[in-house]
Backbone as numpy.savetxt, mean C-alpha at the origin, in Angstrom:
# Nx Ny Nz CAx CAy CAz Cx Cy Cz
-3.84 2.46 13.98 -4.58 1.95 15.12 -5.17 0.56 14.52
-5.16 -0.42 15.62 -5.98 -1.46 15.31 -7.33 -1.31 15.81
-8.16 -1.43 14.98 -9.72 -1.10 15.34 -10.16 -2.13 16.72
-10.86 -1.12 17.40 -11.23 -1.96 18.60 -10.38 -2.27 19.90
-9.17 -1.63 19.74 -8.08 -1.98 20.73 -7.29 -0.80 21.06
-6.23 -0.97 22.00 -5.28 0.11 22.24 -3.90 -0.29 21.64
-3.96 -0.88 20.53 -2.93 -1.23 19.83 -2.67 -0.52 18.67
-1.27 -0.31 18.45 -0.92 0.35 17.03 0.05 -0.60 16.26
0.02 -0.35 14.96 0.87 -1.21 13.99 1.92 0.07 13.49
3.11 -0.28 13.57 4.08 0.65 13.07 5.26 -0.10 12.34
5.96 0.59 11.56 7.28 0.05 10.88 8.50 0.49 11.57
9.45 -0.29 11.93 10.49 0.21 12.53 11.62 -0.95 12.43
12.81 -0.70 12.94 13.92 -1.54 12.91 14.70 -1.75 14.35
15.25 -2.65 14.70 16.19 -2.86 15.62 17.48 -2.46 15.17
18.42 -1.78 16.12 19.75 -1.48 15.46 20.47 -2.52 14.61
20.91 -2.29 13.41 21.65 -3.22 12.65 20.69 -4.23 11.82
19.43 -3.95 12.16 18.42 -4.98 11.38 17.65 -4.21 10.44
16.95 -5.03 9.50 16.15 -4.61 8.41 14.76 -4.07 9.09
14.07 -3.25 8.28 12.69 -2.86 8.88 11.59 -3.99 8.80
10.51 -3.78 9.57 9.55 -4.82 9.61 8.33 -4.18 10.42
7.34 -4.82 10.34 5.93 -4.37 10.83 5.95 -4.78 12.34
5.48 -4.00 13.32 5.41 -4.29 14.70 4.01 -3.85 15.28
3.67 -4.61 16.45 2.42 -4.29 17.01 2.84 -3.82 18.48
2.28 -2.81 18.89 2.59 -2.22 20.38 1.22 -1.91 21.03
1.11 -2.23 22.37 -0.03 -1.77 23.10 0.46 -0.47 23.61
-0.41 0.54 23.52 -0.48 1.84 24.02 -0.31 1.94 25.71
-0.88 0.87 26.30 -0.87 0.76 27.79 0.54 0.49 28.29
1.42 0.10 27.42 2.83 -0.32 27.88 3.13 -1.73 27.25
4.38 -2.13 27.73 4.90 -3.34 27.21 5.72 -3.19 25.99
6.41 -4.21 25.60 7.41 -4.10 24.44 6.65 -4.48 23.12
7.06 -3.80 22.04 6.49 -4.02 20.89 6.68 -5.50 20.40
6.03 -6.15 19.67 5.95 -7.52 18.98 6.14 -7.52 17.56
7.17 -8.11 16.85 7.19 -8.13 15.52 5.99 -8.91 14.96
5.53 -8.34 13.87 4.42 -9.07 13.14 5.02 -9.84 11.99
5.86 -9.08 11.27 6.27 -9.51 9.78 7.72 -9.82 10.08
8.46 -10.68 9.18 9.86 -11.00 9.14 10.44 -9.66 8.52
11.73 -9.67 8.95 12.53 -8.39 8.43 12.37 -8.27 6.86
12.14 -7.01 6.49 12.03 -6.80 5.03 10.67 -6.75 4.70
9.72 -7.16 5.36 8.21 -7.22 5.07 7.55 -6.29 5.69
6.86 -5.23 4.85 6.38 -4.08 5.42 4.86 -3.89 5.34
4.05 -3.38 6.23 2.68 -3.24 6.00 2.15 -2.35 7.21
1.14 -1.53 6.92 0.43 -0.70 7.92 -0.99 -0.79 7.80
-1.49 -1.57 6.94 -2.96 -1.51 6.71 -3.59 -2.79 7.40
-4.32 -2.39 8.38 -5.04 -3.48 9.14 -6.46 -3.60 8.78
-6.81 -4.81 8.72 -8.37 -5.15 8.32 -9.34 -4.38 9.15
-10.57 -4.19 8.60 -11.60 -3.36 9.41 -11.99 -4.22 10.71
-11.87 -5.41 10.71 -12.27 -6.07 11.98 -10.98 -6.12 12.97
-9.82 -5.56 12.41 -8.73 -5.53 13.37 -8.01 -6.73 13.54
-8.24 -7.82 12.79 -7.53 -9.07 12.97 -6.31 -9.49 12.04
-6.16 -8.70 11.03 -5.33 -9.01 9.91 -4.58 -7.74 9.19
-3.19 -7.99 9.13 -2.26 -7.07 8.62 -2.07 -7.52 7.13
-1.97 -6.47 6.20 -1.85 -6.79 4.74 -0.26 -6.18 4.76
0.74 -6.83 4.16 2.17 -6.50 3.92 2.59 -7.10 2.62
3.79 -6.26 2.15 4.56 -6.67 1.00 6.01 -6.97 1.42
6.55 -8.10 0.87 7.93 -8.37 1.19 8.76 -7.77 0.02
10.00 -7.98 0.37 11.20 -7.35 -0.58 10.96 -7.96 -2.01
10.48 -9.10 -2.14 10.33 -9.78 -3.34 8.90 -9.29 -4.18
8.28 -8.36 -3.65 6.73 -7.89 -4.10 5.80 -9.01 -3.84
5.80 -9.90 -2.92 4.77 -10.81 -2.63 3.91 -10.20 -1.59
2.71 -10.32 -1.88 1.48 -9.77 -0.96 1.18 -10.92 0.01
1.19 -10.48 1.20 0.79 -11.35 2.44 -0.13 -10.94 3.29
-0.85 -11.77 4.07 -1.60 -11.23 5.26 -1.12 -11.90 6.34
-1.15 -11.22 7.63 -0.62 -11.80 8.94 -1.51 -11.60 10.00
-2.05 -12.71 10.64 -3.00 -12.56 11.61 -2.26 -11.86 12.83
-3.02 -10.74 13.46 -2.40 -10.06 14.51 -2.30 -10.83 15.82
-3.20 -11.74 15.94 -3.20 -12.54 17.29 -2.28 -13.66 17.11
-1.53 -13.99 16.19 -0.63 -15.03 16.06 -1.07 -16.02 14.99
-0.22 -16.85 14.54 -0.71 -17.88 13.57 0.11 -17.55 12.25
0.06 -18.47 11.36 0.80 -18.41 10.14 0.31 -17.31 9.13
1.38 -16.71 8.37 1.02 -15.79 7.39 0.45 -16.62 6.21
-0.38 -15.78 5.46 -0.84 -16.33 4.07 -0.36 -15.49 2.89
0.32 -16.29 1.93 0.59 -15.65 0.75 -0.49 -15.48 -0.21
-0.70 -14.17 -0.39 -1.94 -13.91 -1.44 -1.42 -14.11 -2.94
-0.43 -13.36 -3.23 0.08 -13.46 -4.56 1.46 -12.81 -4.83
1.93 -13.10 -5.89 3.33 -12.46 -6.24 2.90 -11.23 -7.30
3.33 -10.00 -6.86 3.04 -8.99 -7.66 4.07 -8.64 -8.73
3.69 -8.33 -10.03 4.55 -7.94 -11.13 4.85 -6.52 -10.96
6.00 -6.19 -10.49 6.42 -4.77 -10.25 6.06 -4.10 -8.92
6.39 -2.96 -8.52 6.09 -2.28 -7.25 4.65 -2.10 -7.31
3.97 -2.06 -6.06 2.72 -1.62 -5.77 2.60 -1.21 -4.24
1.64 -0.50 -3.96 1.42 -0.17 -2.61 0.04 -0.35 -2.23
-0.09 -1.02 -0.84 -1.29 -1.36 -0.33 -2.12 -0.12 0.01
-3.23 0.27 -0.51 -3.91 1.52 -0.15 -4.79 1.43 0.87
-5.71 0.30 0.93 -6.51 0.08 1.95 -7.31 -1.32 1.75
-8.27 -1.70 2.91 -8.99 -2.70 2.74 -10.30 -2.26 2.36
-11.34 -3.14 1.68 -12.62 -2.78 1.43 -13.25 -2.71 3.06
-14.41 -2.11 3.01 -15.29 -1.92 4.26 -15.57 -3.20 4.82
-15.76 -4.35 3.91 -16.24 -5.65 4.49 -15.14 -6.55 4.74
-13.74 -6.00 4.48 -12.59 -6.97 4.64 -12.30 -8.03 3.60
-13.17 -7.98 2.57 -12.76 -9.25 1.46 -11.80 -8.77 0.42
-11.46 -7.52 0.32 -10.63 -7.07 -0.59 -9.56 -6.15 -0.31
-8.53 -6.13 -0.89 -7.33 -5.13 -0.76 -7.27 -4.40 -2.01
-7.14 -2.97 -1.81 -6.73 -2.16 -3.02 -5.40 -1.81 -3.12
-4.85 -1.97 -4.33 -3.38 -1.80 -4.45 -3.17 -0.76 -5.46
-2.21 0.04 -5.50 -1.84 1.10 -6.39 -0.39 0.81 -7.01
-0.28 0.98 -8.35 0.99 0.99 -8.98 1.08 2.34 -9.51
2.09 3.12 -9.18 2.06 4.52 -9.58 2.97 4.56 -10.87
2.71 5.39 -11.67 3.11 5.69 -13.17 2.34 6.73 -13.85
2.45 6.58 -15.15 1.59 7.33 -16.04 1.01 6.48 -17.06
-0.08 5.99 -16.90 -1.15 6.24 -16.07 -0.85 5.34 -14.67
-1.39 5.69 -13.58 -1.36 4.67 -12.44 -2.38 3.59 -12.75
-2.25 2.54 -11.90 -3.05 1.36 -11.96 -3.49 1.14 -10.58
-4.99 1.01 -10.42 -5.49 0.62 -9.11 -6.28 -0.79 -9.36
-5.75 -1.70 -8.34 -6.26 -3.00 -8.48 -7.11 -3.46 -7.26
-7.88 -4.47 -7.43 -8.60 -5.13 -6.24 -8.09 -6.45 -6.22
-7.84 -6.89 -4.94 -7.39 -8.19 -4.85 -8.44 -8.90 -3.75
-9.00 -10.05 -4.26 -9.90 -10.68 -3.24 -8.89 -11.41 -2.26
-9.22 -11.26 -1.02 -8.34 -11.97 0.01 -8.60 -13.29 0.30
-9.67 -13.84 -0.46 -10.18 -15.33 -0.15 -9.52 -16.01 -1.34
-9.72 -15.57 -2.73 -9.47 -16.32 -3.90 -8.09 -15.97 -4.36
-7.53 -14.64 -3.91 -6.24 -14.27 -4.55 -6.28 -13.57 -5.91
-7.55 -13.40 -6.37 -7.65 -13.07 -7.63 -7.48 -11.43 -7.63
-6.71 -10.95 -8.68 -6.55 -9.59 -8.72 -7.10 -9.00 -10.10
-7.80 -7.85 -9.78 -8.66 -7.44 -10.99 -8.30 -5.69 -11.15
-7.95 -5.34 -12.28 -7.65 -3.74 -12.61 -8.92 -3.13 -12.43
-9.01 -2.09 -11.58 -9.96 -1.31 -11.47 -10.13 0.12 -12.34
-9.09 0.78 -11.93 -8.79 2.04 -12.65 -7.47 2.25 -13.21
-7.51 3.17 -14.03 -6.02 3.60 -14.79 -6.13 5.21 -14.69
-5.95 5.89 -13.61 -6.22 7.26 -13.45 -4.91 8.01 -14.24
-5.28 8.95 -14.90 -4.30 9.83 -15.64 -4.88 11.10 -15.99
-4.21 12.19 -15.94 -4.80 13.45 -16.16 -5.14 13.64 -17.63
-6.02 14.46 -18.00 -6.49 14.62 -19.34 -5.41 15.12 -20.29
-4.51 15.88 -19.56 -3.36 16.49 -20.33 -2.13 16.02 -19.71
-1.45 14.83 -20.00 -0.46 14.35 -19.37 1.00 15.06 -19.58
1.07 16.15 -20.24 2.29 16.95 -20.65 2.95 17.24 -19.31
4.07 16.88 -19.25 5.03 17.33 -18.14 4.72 16.25 -16.79
3.81 15.42 -16.90 3.51 14.60 -15.73 4.42 13.28 -15.70
5.20 13.13 -14.77 6.09 11.96 -14.64 5.26 10.77 -14.13
4.54 11.00 -13.05 3.64 9.74 -12.45 2.56 10.42 -11.72
1.54 9.33 -11.77 0.27 9.80 -10.95 0.39 8.79 -9.67
0.20 9.78 -8.56 0.08 9.27 -7.40 0.31 10.39 -6.25
-0.26 10.21 -5.11 -1.03 8.97 -4.63 -2.36 8.92 -5.00
-3.03 7.67 -5.19 -4.48 7.51 -5.57 -5.03 6.93 -4.34
-6.14 7.55 -3.90 -6.79 7.09 -2.72 -8.15 6.47 -3.22
-8.56 5.35 -2.86 -9.71 4.76 -3.25 -10.73 4.72 -1.98
-12.03 4.92 -2.31 -13.00 4.64 -1.08 -13.09 3.24 -0.81
-13.66 2.84 0.43 -13.50 1.65 0.83 -14.61 0.71 0.08
-15.43 1.26 -0.72 -16.41 0.33 -1.55 -15.73 0.46 -3.06
-14.62 1.07 -3.20 -14.11 1.31 -4.62 -15.07 1.94 -5.64
-15.97 2.72 -5.18 -16.76 3.24 -6.27 -16.25 4.63 -6.69
-15.32 5.22 -5.93 -14.79 6.51 -6.21 -13.26 6.49 -5.89
-12.55 7.40 -6.46 -11.04 7.68 -6.07 -10.85 9.01 -6.52
-9.62 9.45 -5.85 -9.00 10.72 -6.18 -7.60 10.47 -6.40
-7.01 11.35 -7.10 -5.55 11.16 -7.26 -4.80 12.43 -7.43
-3.49 12.42 -7.36 -2.66 13.65 -7.29 -1.65 13.30 -8.39
-0.96 14.39 -8.97 0.20 14.19 -9.74 0.92 15.52 -9.76
2.29 15.55 -9.98 3.05 16.77 -10.06 3.36 17.02 -11.58
3.14 18.24 -11.99 3.48 18.48 -13.38 4.68 19.46 -13.35
5.87 18.99 -14.29 6.76 19.80 -14.41 6.93 20.38 -15.84
6.72 21.57 -16.02 6.79 22.26 -17.46 7.88 23.36 -17.29
8.52 23.51 -18.40 9.69 24.27 -18.39 9.65 25.17 -19.75
10.34 26.24 -19.80 10.38 26.94 -21.15 11.90 26.92 -21.62
12.09 26.60 -22.98 13.37 26.63 -23.51 13.41 27.83 -24.31
14.52 28.40 -24.23 14.80 29.47 -24.99 15.99 29.24 -26.03
15.74 29.69 -27.25 16.82 29.48 -28.19 17.51 30.95 -28.49
18.85 30.73 -28.37 19.46 32.08 -28.35 20.50 31.85 -29.67
20.53 32.65 -30.58 21.23 32.56 -31.74 22.33 33.73 -31.83
23.58 33.29 -32.21 24.65 34.24 -32.22 24.52 35.05 -33.62
24.31 36.31 -33.54 23.95 37.25 -34.92 25.23 37.17 -35.71
């Protein structure tokens, strides 16, 4: 939901076209594309004015929801997901999943990216990746999940 409005942001595609982010008023009317094809985002700023999205080249963008040009924040090295905006709208929190995962804070004014956390279980045996990671809107706390796959190997000898 776009805060303070009757609009929702969603990801979808027209037949034969690539996915993108759209804005639709729940009172009716046709959805309006926000991002170019191949650029996806669902995280709307706390004031409801901006969408954060990542394109197919791993570039982080912000899009004004009332129209206007997009702003390129930075090119990401590797895959990352946008987790949320900070409460004041000055930062975005991104996560790279892996072992360990990496949680970053991106300043939406200066485009500076800073590593905040590297969550990993105390015993990483059998863990392929950590994620999802959920960060509070002030980045003071986080929780994470992981899947552990452990097996038993039996050795059978022929007498």
